[in-house]
Tab-separated table of C-alpha atoms and ligand atoms in Angstrom:
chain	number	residue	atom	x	y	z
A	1	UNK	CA	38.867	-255.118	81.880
A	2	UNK	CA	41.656	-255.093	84.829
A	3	UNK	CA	44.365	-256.300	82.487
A	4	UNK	CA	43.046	-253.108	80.032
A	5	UNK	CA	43.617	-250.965	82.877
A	6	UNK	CA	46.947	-252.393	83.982
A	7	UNK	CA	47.821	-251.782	80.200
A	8	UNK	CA	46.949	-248.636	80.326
A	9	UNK	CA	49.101	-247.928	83.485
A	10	UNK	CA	51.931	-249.419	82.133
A	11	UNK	CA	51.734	-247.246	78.787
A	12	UNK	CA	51.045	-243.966	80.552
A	13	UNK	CA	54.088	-244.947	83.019
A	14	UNK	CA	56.382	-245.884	79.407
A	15	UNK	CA	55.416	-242.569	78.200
A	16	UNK	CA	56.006	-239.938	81.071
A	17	UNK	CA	59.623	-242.156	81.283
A	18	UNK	CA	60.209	-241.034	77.843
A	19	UNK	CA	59.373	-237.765	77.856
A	20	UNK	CA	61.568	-237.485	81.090
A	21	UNK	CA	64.502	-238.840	78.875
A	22	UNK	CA	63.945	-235.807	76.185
A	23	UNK	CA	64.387	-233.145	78.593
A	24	UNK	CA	67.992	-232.572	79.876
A	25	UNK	CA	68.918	-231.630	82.953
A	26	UNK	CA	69.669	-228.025	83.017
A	27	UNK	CA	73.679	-227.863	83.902
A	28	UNK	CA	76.381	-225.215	84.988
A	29	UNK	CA	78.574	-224.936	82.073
A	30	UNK	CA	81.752	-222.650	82.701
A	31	UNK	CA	83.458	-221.018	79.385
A	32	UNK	CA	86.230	-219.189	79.593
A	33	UNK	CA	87.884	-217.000	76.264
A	34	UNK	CA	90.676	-214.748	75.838
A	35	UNK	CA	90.985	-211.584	73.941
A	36	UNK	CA	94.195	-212.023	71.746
A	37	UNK	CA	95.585	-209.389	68.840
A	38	UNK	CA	97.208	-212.131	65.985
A	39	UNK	CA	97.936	-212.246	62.539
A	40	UNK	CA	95.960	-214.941	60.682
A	41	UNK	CA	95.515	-216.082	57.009
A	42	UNK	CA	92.263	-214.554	55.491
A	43	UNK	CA	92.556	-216.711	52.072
A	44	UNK	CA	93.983	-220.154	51.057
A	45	UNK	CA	97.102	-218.248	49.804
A	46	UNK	CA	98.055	-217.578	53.609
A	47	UNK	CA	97.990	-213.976	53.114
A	48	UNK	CA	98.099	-212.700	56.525
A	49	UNK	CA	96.325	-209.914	58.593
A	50	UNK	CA	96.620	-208.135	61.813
A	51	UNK	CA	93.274	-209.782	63.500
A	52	UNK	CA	91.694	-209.477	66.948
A	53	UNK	CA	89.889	-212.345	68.085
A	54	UNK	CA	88.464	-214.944	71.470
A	55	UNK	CA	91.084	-217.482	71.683
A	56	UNK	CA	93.231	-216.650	68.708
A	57	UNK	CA	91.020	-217.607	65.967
A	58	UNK	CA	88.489	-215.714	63.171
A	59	UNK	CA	85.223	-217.227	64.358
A	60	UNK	CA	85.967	-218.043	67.988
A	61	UNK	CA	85.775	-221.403	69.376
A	62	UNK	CA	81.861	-222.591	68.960
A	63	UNK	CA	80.018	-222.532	72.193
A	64	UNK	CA	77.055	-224.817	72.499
A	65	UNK	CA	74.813	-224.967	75.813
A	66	UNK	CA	71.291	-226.374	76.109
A	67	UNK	CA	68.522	-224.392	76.955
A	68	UNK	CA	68.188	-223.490	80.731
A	69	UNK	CA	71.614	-223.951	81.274
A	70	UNK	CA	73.757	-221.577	83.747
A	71	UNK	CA	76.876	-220.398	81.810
A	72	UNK	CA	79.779	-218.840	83.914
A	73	UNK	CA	81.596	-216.740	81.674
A	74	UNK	CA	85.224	-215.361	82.378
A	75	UNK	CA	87.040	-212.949	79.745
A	76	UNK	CA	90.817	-212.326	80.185
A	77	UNK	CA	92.276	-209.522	77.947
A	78	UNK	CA	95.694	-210.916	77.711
A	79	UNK	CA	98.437	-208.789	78.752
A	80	UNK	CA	100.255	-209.036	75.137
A	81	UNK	CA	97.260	-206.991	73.802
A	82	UNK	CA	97.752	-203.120	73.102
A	83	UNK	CA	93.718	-202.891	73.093
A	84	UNK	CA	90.462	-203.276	75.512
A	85	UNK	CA	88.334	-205.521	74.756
A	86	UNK	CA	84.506	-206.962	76.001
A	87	UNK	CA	82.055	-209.888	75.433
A	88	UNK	CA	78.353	-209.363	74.215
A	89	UNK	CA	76.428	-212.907	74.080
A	90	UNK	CA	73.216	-212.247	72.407
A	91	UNK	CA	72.228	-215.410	74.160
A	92	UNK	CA	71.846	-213.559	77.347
A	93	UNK	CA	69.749	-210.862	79.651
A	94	UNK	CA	71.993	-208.924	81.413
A	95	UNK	CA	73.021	-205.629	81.843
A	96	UNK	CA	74.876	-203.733	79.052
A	97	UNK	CA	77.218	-201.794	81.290
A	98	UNK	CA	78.949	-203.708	83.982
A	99	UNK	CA	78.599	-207.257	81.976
A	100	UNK	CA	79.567	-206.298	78.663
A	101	UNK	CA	81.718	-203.628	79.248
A	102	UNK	CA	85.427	-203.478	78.314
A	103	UNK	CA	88.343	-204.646	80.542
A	104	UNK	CA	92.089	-203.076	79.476
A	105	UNK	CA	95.425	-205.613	78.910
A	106	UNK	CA	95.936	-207.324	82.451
A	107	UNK	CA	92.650	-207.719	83.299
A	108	UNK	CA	89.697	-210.176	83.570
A	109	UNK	CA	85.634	-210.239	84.221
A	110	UNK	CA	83.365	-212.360	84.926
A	111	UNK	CA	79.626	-212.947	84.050
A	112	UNK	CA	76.756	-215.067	84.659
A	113	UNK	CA	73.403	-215.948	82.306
A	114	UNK	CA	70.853	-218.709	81.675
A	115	UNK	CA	70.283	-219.561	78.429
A	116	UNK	CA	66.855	-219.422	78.072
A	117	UNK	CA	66.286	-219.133	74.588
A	118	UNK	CA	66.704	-222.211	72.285
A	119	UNK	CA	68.807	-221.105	68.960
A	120	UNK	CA	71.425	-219.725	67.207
A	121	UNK	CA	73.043	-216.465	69.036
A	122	UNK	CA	75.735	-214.073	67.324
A	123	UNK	CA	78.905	-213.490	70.066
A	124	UNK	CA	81.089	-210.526	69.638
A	125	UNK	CA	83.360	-208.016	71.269
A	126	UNK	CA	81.272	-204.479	71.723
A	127	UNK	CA	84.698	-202.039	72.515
A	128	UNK	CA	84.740	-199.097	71.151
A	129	UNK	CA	84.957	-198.756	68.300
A	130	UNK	CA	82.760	-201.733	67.930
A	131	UNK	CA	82.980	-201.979	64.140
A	132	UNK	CA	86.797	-202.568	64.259
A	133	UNK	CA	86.537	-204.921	66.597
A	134	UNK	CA	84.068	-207.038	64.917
A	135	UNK	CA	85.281	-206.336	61.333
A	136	UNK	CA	88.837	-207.474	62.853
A	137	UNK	CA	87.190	-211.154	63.653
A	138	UNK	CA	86.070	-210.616	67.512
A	139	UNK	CA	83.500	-212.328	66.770
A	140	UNK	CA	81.705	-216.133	66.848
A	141	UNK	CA	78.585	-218.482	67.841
A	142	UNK	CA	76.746	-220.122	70.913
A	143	UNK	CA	74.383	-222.812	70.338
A	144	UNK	CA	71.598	-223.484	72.606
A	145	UNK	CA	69.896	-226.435	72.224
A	146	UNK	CA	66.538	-227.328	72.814
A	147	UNK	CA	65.979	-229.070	75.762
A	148	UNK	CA	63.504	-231.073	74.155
A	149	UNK	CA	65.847	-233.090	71.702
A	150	UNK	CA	61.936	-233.645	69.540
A	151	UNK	CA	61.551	-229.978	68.771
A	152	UNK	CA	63.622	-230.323	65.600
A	153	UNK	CA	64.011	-233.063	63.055
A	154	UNK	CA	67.416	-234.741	63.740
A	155	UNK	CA	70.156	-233.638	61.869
A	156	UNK	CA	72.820	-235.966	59.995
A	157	UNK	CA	75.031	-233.424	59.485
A	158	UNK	CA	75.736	-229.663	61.127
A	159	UNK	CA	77.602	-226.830	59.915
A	160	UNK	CA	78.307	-223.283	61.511
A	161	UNK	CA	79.259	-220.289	58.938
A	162	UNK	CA	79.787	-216.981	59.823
A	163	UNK	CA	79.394	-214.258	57.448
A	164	UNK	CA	81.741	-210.829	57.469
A	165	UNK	CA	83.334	-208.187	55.708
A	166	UNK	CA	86.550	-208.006	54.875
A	167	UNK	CA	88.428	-204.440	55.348
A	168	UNK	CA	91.734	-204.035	53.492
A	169	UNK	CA	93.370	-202.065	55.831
A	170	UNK	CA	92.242	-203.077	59.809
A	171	UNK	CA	93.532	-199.916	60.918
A	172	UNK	CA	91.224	-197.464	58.708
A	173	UNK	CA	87.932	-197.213	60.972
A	174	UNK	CA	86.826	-194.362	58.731
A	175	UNK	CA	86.959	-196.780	55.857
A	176	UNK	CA	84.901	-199.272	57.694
A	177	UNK	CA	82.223	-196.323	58.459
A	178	UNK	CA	82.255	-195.826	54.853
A	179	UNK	CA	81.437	-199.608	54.333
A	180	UNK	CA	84.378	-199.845	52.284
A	181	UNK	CA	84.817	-203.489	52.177
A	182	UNK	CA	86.962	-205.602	49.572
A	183	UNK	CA	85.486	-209.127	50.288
A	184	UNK	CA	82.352	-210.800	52.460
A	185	UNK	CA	84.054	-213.846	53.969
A	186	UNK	CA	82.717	-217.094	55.622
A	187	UNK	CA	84.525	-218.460	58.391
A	188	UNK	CA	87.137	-215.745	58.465
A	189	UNK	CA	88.481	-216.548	54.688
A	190	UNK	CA	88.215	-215.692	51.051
A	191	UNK	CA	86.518	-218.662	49.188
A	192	UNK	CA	87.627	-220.665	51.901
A	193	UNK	CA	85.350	-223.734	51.400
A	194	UNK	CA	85.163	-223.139	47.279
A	195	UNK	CA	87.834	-224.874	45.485
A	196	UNK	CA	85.873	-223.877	42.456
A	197	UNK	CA	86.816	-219.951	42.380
A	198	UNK	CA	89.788	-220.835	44.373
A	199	UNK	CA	91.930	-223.966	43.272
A	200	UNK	CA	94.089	-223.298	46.658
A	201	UNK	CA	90.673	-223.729	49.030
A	202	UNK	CA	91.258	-227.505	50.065
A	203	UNK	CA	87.879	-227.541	52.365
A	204	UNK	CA	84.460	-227.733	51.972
A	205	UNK	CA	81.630	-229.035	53.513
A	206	UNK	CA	80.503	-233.008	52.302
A	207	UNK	CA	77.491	-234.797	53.245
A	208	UNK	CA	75.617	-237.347	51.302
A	209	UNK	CA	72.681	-237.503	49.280
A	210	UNK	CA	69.199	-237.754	51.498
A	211	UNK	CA	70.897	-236.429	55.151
A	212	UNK	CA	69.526	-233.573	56.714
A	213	UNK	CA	72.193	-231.260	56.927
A	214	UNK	CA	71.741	-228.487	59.162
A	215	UNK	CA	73.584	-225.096	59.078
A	216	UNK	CA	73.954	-222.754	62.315
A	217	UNK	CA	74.196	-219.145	59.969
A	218	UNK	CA	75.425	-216.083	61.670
A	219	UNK	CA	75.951	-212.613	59.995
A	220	UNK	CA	78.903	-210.489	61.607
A	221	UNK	CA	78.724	-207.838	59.333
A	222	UNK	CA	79.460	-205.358	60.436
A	223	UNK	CA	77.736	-203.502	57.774
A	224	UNK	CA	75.902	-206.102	55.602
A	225	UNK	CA	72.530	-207.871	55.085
A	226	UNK	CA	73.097	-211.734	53.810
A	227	UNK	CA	70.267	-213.303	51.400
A	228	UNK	CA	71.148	-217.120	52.798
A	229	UNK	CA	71.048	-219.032	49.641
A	230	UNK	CA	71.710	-222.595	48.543
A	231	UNK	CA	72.415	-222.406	44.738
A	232	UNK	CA	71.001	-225.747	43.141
A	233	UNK	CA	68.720	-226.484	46.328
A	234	UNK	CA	65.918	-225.082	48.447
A	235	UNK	CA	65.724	-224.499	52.465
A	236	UNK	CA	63.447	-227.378	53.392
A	237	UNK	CA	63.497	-225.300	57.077
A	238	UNK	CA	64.360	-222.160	57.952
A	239	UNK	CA	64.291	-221.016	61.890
A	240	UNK	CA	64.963	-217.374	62.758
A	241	UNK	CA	67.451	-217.128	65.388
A	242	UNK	CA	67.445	-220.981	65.562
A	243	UNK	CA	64.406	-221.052	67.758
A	244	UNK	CA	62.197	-224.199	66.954
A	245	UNK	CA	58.788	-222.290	67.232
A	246	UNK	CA	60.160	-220.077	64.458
A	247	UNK	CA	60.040	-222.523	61.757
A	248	UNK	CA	59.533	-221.712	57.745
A	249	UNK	CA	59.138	-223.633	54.867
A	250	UNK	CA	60.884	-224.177	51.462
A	251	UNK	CA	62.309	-221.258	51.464
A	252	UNK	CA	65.073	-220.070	48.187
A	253	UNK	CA	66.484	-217.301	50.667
A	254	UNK	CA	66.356	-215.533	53.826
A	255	UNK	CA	67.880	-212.395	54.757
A	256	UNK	CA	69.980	-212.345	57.912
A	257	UNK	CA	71.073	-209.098	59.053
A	258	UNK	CA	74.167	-208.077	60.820
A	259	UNK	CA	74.295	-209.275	64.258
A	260	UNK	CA	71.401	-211.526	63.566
A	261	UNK	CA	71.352	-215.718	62.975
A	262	UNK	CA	69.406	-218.384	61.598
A	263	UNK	CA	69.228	-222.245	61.075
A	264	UNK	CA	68.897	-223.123	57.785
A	265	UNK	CA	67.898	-227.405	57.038
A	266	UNK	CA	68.748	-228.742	53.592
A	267	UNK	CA	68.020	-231.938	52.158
A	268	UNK	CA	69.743	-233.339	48.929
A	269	UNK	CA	67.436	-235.895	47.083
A	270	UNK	CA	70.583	-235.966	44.407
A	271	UNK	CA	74.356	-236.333	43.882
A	272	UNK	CA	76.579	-233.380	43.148
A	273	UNK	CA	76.730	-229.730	44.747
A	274	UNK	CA	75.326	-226.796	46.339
A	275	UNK	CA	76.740	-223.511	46.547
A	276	UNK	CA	76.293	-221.520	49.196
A	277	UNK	CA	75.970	-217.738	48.845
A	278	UNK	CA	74.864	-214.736	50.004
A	279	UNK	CA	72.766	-213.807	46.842
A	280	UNK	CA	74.003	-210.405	47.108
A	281	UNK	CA	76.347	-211.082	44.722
A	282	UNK	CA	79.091	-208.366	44.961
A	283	UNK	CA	79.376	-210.177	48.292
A	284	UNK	CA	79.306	-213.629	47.056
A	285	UNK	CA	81.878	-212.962	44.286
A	286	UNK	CA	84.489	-211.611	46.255
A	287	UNK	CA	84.600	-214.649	48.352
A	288	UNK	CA	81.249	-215.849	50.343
A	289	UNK	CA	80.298	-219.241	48.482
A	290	UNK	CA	80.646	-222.407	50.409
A	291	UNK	CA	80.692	-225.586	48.409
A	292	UNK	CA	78.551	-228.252	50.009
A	293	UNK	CA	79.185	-231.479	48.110
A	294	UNK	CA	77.097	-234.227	48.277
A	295	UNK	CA	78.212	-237.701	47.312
A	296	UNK	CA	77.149	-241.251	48.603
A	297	UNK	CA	81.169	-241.816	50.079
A	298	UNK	CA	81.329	-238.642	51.801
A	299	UNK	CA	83.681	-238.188	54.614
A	300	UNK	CA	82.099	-239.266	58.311
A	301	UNK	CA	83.930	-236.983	60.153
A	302	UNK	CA	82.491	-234.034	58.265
A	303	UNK	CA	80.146	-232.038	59.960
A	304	UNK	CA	80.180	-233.793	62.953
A	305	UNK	CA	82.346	-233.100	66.455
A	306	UNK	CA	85.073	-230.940	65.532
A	307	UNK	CA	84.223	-230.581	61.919
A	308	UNK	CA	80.782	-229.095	62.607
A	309	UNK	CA	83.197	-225.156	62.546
A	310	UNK	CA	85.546	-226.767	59.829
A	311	UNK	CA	89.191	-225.087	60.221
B	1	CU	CU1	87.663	-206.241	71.028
């Protein structure tokens, strides 16, 4: 009977350890991004176009925090740039005005939020006007982790994707208003990740038969709705905005409009491919379909570290 009890103590003790060790500690995490005005390729030819972007690249650098964490954000418009620029993090509560609101060449701001949502959160410049900005690649994604590392099956793999427009001309605002868009892009290119349309694409995204592969979707528009599709698979999860509670089931697609973001989980029982599409097909067809191959010797480094936003 006393050795039950002592068991018991023991077990209970085990227990509350390990549920200790699933929640982190909530940490200050300081981010820093500049506003630059670049050219950059938008296809595997190298074509080039005048972009505006955090940090010099169409997404911007991947942020990931954990839920509850403190992020200490600093923008510097560089003084190079011609244009203002701003920060909205839909990961944050704050005020609209003096947080997100633009700073000229020269200048810098700061801002402070908790994360206290677990997900997948859209990030994007809001200056006016805010659909030039965004459809000129100001825009990218923050992760926040759960702080229980349980809430969601463990992925093998992880992939981020953001879907845009492409506008021929970045100059022609009116053209943007009239949703006059030549491609949908992921990750800032035409067919970047499908050497199948595009013989010159030389990356896509590998993981091997059985992993759970887990992609972080985000839709930048600026003007268009995404139906999220896998061609040749099925969503075994789908979580709007990322949060665990928001969990679906075997899902073919799931519309994600612009400014919005999901977490899509795939599992391949087979060998081969998956496309990935918006099912909108105009959209698809003109560049948004991102080869996932599967394959027992895929590559380790894919989808993992640096390879999770594959450049
Ligand atoms: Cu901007």
């Amino acid at each position: 009977m006393k050795q039950n009890r002592m068991l018991g103590i023991a077990l209970a003790g085990l227990m509350a350890m390990s549920m200790l060790s699933f929640q982190a500690e909530a940490k200050t995490v300081k981010i820093t991004l500049h506003a630059q005005e670049v050219d950059l390729p938008i296809d595997n030819k190298g074509t080039m176009y005048r972009s505006w972007t955090f940090d010099g690249k169409v997404p911007g650098p991947l942020v990931r925090v954990t839920e509850g964490d403190t992020v200490e954000f600093t923008l510097i418009n560089d003084k190079a740039n011609k244009n203002s620029h701003s920060m909205d993090f839909h990961a944050a509560s704050l005020d609209v005005v003096t947080d997100f609101g633009s700073i000229k060449p020269g200048e810098d701001k700061k801002f402070t939020f908790t994360a206290n949502y677990p997900g997948v959160f859209f990030y994007h410049c809001g200056s006016d006007p805010m659909i030039q900005h965004i459809a000129r690649g100001m825009f990218g994604t923050i992760i926040v982790d759960p702080k229980d590392a349980s809430a969601m099956p463990k992925a093998d793999r992880e992939y981020v994707l953001i879907q845009s427009e492409l506008y021929p001309n970045p100059d022609a605002k009116e053209e943007m208003m009239q949703n006059k868009w030549s491609n949908v892009m992921f990750n800032g290119g035409i067919f970047k990740y499908d050497p199948v349309h595009d013989p010159a694409a030389t990356r896509w995204l590998q993981a091997k038969p059985g992993e759970r592969v887990r992609i972080y979707f985000v839709n930048a528009g600026p003007n268009e709705f995404s139906s999220f599709h896998p061609i040749a698979g099925i969503w075994d999860k789908v979580y709007a905005s990322g949060n665990p509670k928001n969990v679906q089931h075997g899902l073919q697609s799931f519309t994600v409009g612009p400014g919005d973001a999901a977490t899509f989980d795939l599992v391949s029982p087979v060998e081969g491919a998956n496309a990935i599409v918006t099912h909108s097909l105009k959209g698809a067809l003109t560049g948004a379909i991102a080869v996932l191959m599967y394959s027992n010797d895929a590559d380790p480094k894919m989808g993992r570290g640096e390879q999770i936003l594959v450049r």
